[in-house]
PDB file of C-alpha atoms and ligand atoms in Angstrom:
ATOM      1  CA  MET L   1       0.000   0.000   0.000  1.00  0.00           C
ATOM      2  CA  ARG L   2       1.382   3.362  -0.984  1.00  0.00           C
ATOM      3  CA  THR L   3       1.934   6.232   1.419  1.00  0.00           C
ATOM      4  CA  VAL L   4      -0.907   8.255  -0.068  1.00  0.00           C
ATOM      5  CA  GLU L   5      -3.317   5.393   0.618  1.00  0.00           C
ATOM      6  CA  LEU L   6      -2.007   4.880   4.136  1.00  0.00           C
ATOM      7  CA  LEU L   7      -2.509   8.598   4.735  1.00  0.00           C
ATOM      8  CA  LYS L   8      -6.147   8.297   3.701  1.00  0.00           C
ATOM      9  CA  VAL L   9      -6.622   5.523   6.250  1.00  0.00           C
ATOM     10  CA  ALA L  10      -4.838   7.617   8.882  1.00  0.00           C
ATOM     11  CA  LYS L  11      -7.040  10.639   8.209  1.00  0.00           C
ATOM     12  CA  LYS L  12     -10.181   8.526   8.633  1.00  0.00           C
ATOM     13  CA  ALA L  13      -8.856   6.980  11.861  1.00  0.00           C
ATOM     14  CA  LEU L  14      -7.981  10.423  13.223  1.00  0.00           C
ATOM     15  CA  GLU L  15     -11.683  11.142  13.690  1.00  0.00           C
ATOM     16  CA  ASN L  16     -11.548   8.848  16.752  1.00  0.00           C
ATOM     17  CA  SER L  17      -8.606  10.550  18.450  1.00  0.00           C
ATOM     18  CA  TYR L  18      -9.517  11.187  22.085  1.00  0.00           C
ATOM     19  CA  SER L  19      -7.409  14.234  22.869  1.00  0.00           C
ATOM     20  CA  PRO L  20      -9.423  16.773  24.900  1.00  0.00           C
ATOM     21  CA  TYR L  21      -6.418  17.802  27.027  1.00  0.00           C
ATOM     22  CA  SER L  22      -3.658  18.383  24.494  1.00  0.00           C
ATOM     23  CA  ASN L  23      -5.885  19.016  21.471  1.00  0.00           C
ATOM     24  CA  VAL L  24      -3.181  17.197  19.496  1.00  0.00           C
ATOM     25  CA  ARG L  25      -4.755  14.520  17.322  1.00  0.00           C
ATOM     26  CA  ILE L  26      -2.540  11.668  16.181  1.00  0.00           C
ATOM     27  CA  SER L  27      -3.262   8.471  14.286  1.00  0.00           C
ATOM     28  CA  ALA L  28      -1.075   5.555  13.277  1.00  0.00           C
ATOM     29  CA  VAL L  29      -1.504   2.910  10.612  1.00  0.00           C
ATOM     30  CA  LEU L  30       0.304  -0.430  10.701  1.00  0.00           C
ATOM     31  CA  PHE L  31       0.553  -2.152   7.335  1.00  0.00           C
ATOM     32  CA  GLY L  32       1.898  -5.491   6.179  1.00  0.00           C
ATOM     33  CA  ASP L  33       1.071  -9.101   5.385  1.00  0.00           C
ATOM     34  CA  ASP L  34      -1.209  -9.235   8.421  1.00  0.00           C
ATOM     35  CA  GLY L  35      -3.321  -6.387   7.073  1.00  0.00           C
ATOM     36  CA  ILE L  36      -4.041  -2.916   8.374  1.00  0.00           C
ATOM     37  CA  TYR L  37      -4.412  -1.865  11.985  1.00  0.00           C
ATOM     38  CA  THR L  38      -5.048   1.695  13.070  1.00  0.00           C
ATOM     39  CA  GLY L  39      -4.621   3.497  16.360  1.00  0.00           C
ATOM     40  CA  VAL L  40      -5.254   6.960  17.744  1.00  0.00           C
ATOM     41  CA  ASN L  41      -4.015   8.720  20.838  1.00  0.00           C
ATOM     42  CA  VAL L  42      -6.297   8.094  23.797  1.00  0.00           C
ATOM     43  CA  GLU L  43      -5.759  10.656  26.541  1.00  0.00           C
ATOM     44  CA  ASN L  44      -6.780  10.502  30.191  1.00  0.00           C
ATOM     45  CA  ALA L  45      -7.496  13.117  32.862  1.00  0.00           C
ATOM     46  CA  SER L  46      -4.567  11.666  34.844  1.00  0.00           C
ATOM     47  CA  TYR L  47      -2.173  12.441  32.020  1.00  0.00           C
ATOM     48  CA  GLY L  48       0.170   9.524  32.699  1.00  0.00           C
ATOM     49  CA  LEU L  49      -2.438   7.008  31.565  1.00  0.00           C
ATOM     50  CA  THR L  50      -2.566   8.456  28.072  1.00  0.00           C
ATOM     51  CA  VAL L  51      -1.612   5.982  25.345  1.00  0.00           C
ATOM     52  CA  CYS L  52      -0.103   7.023  22.031  1.00  0.00           C
ATOM     53  CA  ALA L  53      -1.634   6.146  18.674  1.00  0.00           C
ATOM     54  CA  GLU L  54       1.356   3.995  17.707  1.00  0.00           C
ATOM     55  CA  ARG L  55       1.057   1.752  20.760  1.00  0.00           C
ATOM     56  CA  VAL L  56      -2.712   1.460  20.365  1.00  0.00           C
ATOM     57  CA  ALA L  57      -2.218   0.173  16.809  1.00  0.00           C
ATOM     58  CA  VAL L  58       0.536  -2.265  17.826  1.00  0.00           C
ATOM     59  CA  PHE L  59      -1.396  -3.576  20.828  1.00  0.00           C
ATOM     60  CA  LYS L  60      -4.554  -4.040  18.778  1.00  0.00           C
ATOM     61  CA  ALA L  61      -2.626  -6.113  16.233  1.00  0.00           C
ATOM     62  CA  VAL L  62      -0.562  -8.126  18.692  1.00  0.00           C
ATOM     63  CA  SER L  63      -3.610  -8.868  20.851  1.00  0.00           C
ATOM     64  CA  GLU L  64      -5.165 -10.470  17.788  1.00  0.00           C
ATOM     65  CA  GLY L  65      -2.078 -12.548  17.073  1.00  0.00           C
ATOM     66  CA  LYS L  66      -0.821 -10.330  14.240  1.00  0.00           C
ATOM     67  CA  LYS L  67       2.823  -9.300  14.115  1.00  0.00           C
ATOM     68  CA  ASN L  68       3.742  -9.426  10.431  1.00  0.00           C
ATOM     69  CA  PHE L  69       3.951  -5.808   9.343  1.00  0.00           C
ATOM     70  CA  LYS L  70       6.284  -3.846   7.079  1.00  0.00           C
ATOM     71  CA  LYS L  71       5.650  -0.258   8.008  1.00  0.00           C
ATOM     72  CA  MET L  72       3.795   2.274  10.102  1.00  0.00           C
ATOM     73  CA  LEU L  73       2.560   5.686   9.053  1.00  0.00           C
ATOM     74  CA  ILE L  74       2.086   8.245  11.824  1.00  0.00           C
ATOM     75  CA  TYR L  75      -0.084  11.258  11.050  1.00  0.00           C
ATOM     76  CA  SER L  76      -1.105  14.447  12.764  1.00  0.00           C
ATOM     77  CA  PRO L  77      -2.411  17.690  11.306  1.00  0.00           C
ATOM     78  CA  ASP L  78      -1.553  19.401  14.613  1.00  0.00           C
ATOM     79  CA  VAL L  79       2.166  18.626  15.090  1.00  0.00           C
ATOM     80  CA  PHE L  80       4.885  16.858  13.153  1.00  0.00           C
ATOM     81  CA  PRO L  81       4.389  13.551  14.989  1.00  0.00           C
ATOM     82  CA  TYR L  82       7.759  11.943  15.538  1.00  0.00           C
ATOM     83  CA  PRO L  83       7.150   8.873  17.722  1.00  0.00           C
ATOM     84  CA  CYS L  84       8.034   9.198  21.397  1.00  0.00           C
ATOM     85  CA  GLY L  85      10.711   7.060  23.011  1.00  0.00           C
ATOM     86  CA  ALA L  86       8.213   4.647  24.567  1.00  0.00           C
ATOM     87  CA  CYS L  87       6.625   3.924  21.206  1.00  0.00           C
ATOM     88  CA  ARG L  88      10.016   3.418  19.573  1.00  0.00           C
ATOM     89  CA  GLN L  89      10.819   0.808  22.201  1.00  0.00           C
ATOM     90  CA  VAL L  90       7.447  -0.942  21.724  1.00  0.00           C
ATOM     91  CA  LEU L  91       7.919  -1.002  17.952  1.00  0.00           C
ATOM     92  CA  SER L  92      11.380  -2.509  18.434  1.00  0.00           C
ATOM     93  CA  GLU L  93       9.864  -5.320  20.497  1.00  0.00           C
ATOM     94  CA  PHE L  94       7.962  -6.645  17.497  1.00  0.00           C
ATOM     95  CA  PHE L  95       9.569  -5.342  14.328  1.00  0.00           C
ATOM     96  CA  PRO L  96      13.037  -5.529  12.759  1.00  0.00           C
ATOM     97  CA  GLU L  97      15.503  -2.699  12.311  1.00  0.00           C
ATOM     98  CA  ASP L  98      14.465  -2.235   8.671  1.00  0.00           C
ATOM     99  CA  PHE L  99      10.797  -1.703   9.604  1.00  0.00           C
ATOM    100  CA  GLU L 100       9.749   1.561   7.940  1.00  0.00           C
ATOM    101  CA  VAL L 101       8.268   4.462   9.908  1.00  0.00           C
ATOM    102  CA  ILE L 102       6.705   7.274   7.891  1.00  0.00           C
ATOM    103  CA  VAL L 103       5.957  10.488   9.782  1.00  0.00           C
ATOM    104  CA  THR L 104       3.725  13.138   8.244  1.00  0.00           C
ATOM    105  CA  ASP L 105       1.646  16.171   9.043  1.00  0.00           C
ATOM    106  CA  GLY L 106      -0.120  15.856   5.693  1.00  0.00           C
ATOM    107  CA  ARG L 107       2.036  18.580   4.132  1.00  0.00           C
ATOM    108  CA  SER L 108       5.452  16.934   4.232  1.00  0.00           C
ATOM    109  CA  GLU L 109       6.718  13.543   5.255  1.00  0.00           C
ATOM    110  CA  GLU L 110       9.867  11.903   6.518  1.00  0.00           C
ATOM    111  CA  SER L 111      10.710   8.228   6.387  1.00  0.00           C
ATOM    112  CA  PHE L 112      12.972   6.317   8.757  1.00  0.00           C
ATOM    113  CA  THR L 113      13.926   2.782   9.566  1.00  0.00           C
ATOM    114  CA  LEU L 114      13.222   1.663  13.085  1.00  0.00           C
ATOM    115  CA  GLY L 115      16.974   1.176  13.469  1.00  0.00           C
ATOM    116  CA  GLU L 116      17.500   4.860  12.716  1.00  0.00           C
ATOM    117  CA  LEU L 117      14.849   5.919  15.235  1.00  0.00           C
ATOM    118  CA  LEU L 118      16.107   3.653  18.012  1.00  0.00           C
ATOM    119  CA  PRO L 119      19.641   2.394  17.358  1.00  0.00           C
ATOM    120  CA  PHE L 120      20.137   0.964  20.843  1.00  0.00           C
ATOM    121  CA  ASN L 121      16.879  -0.577  21.987  1.00  0.00           C
ATOM    122  CA  PHE L 122      16.478  -2.328  25.310  1.00  0.00           C
ATOM    123  CA  LYS L 123      16.601  -6.111  24.966  1.00  0.00           C
ATOM    124  CA  LEU L 124      16.663  -9.011  27.392  1.00  0.00           C
TER     125      LEU L 124
HETATM  126 ZN1   ZN R   1       4.402   7.409  21.869  1.00  0.00          ZN
END
């Protein structure tokens, strides 16, 4: 699936972002042989319980037994949504260093490998 198509999916998913505190809407789309999984940021009044869009998408997929993905597109019209450190670590739990991460605000985009985003992940 091309980036432009992933962006369409991300824009649709964004409608479900629950972000009344930051007013920053973010969505993420996982894509690969196991299909498409989306996530949005889900905030909480006790800020620390907020979960990022990237982790929502990964946890949805993994909880359904799906781990075979090639890339993730992260979208926000409100910020340029580089993934946070926690999400980079979660991505590195399930995906290889050449997993592609596309970050876009809908006007420009940047593409990274997971290895570039998190060169020294925590492993046991
Ligand atoms: Zn995050």
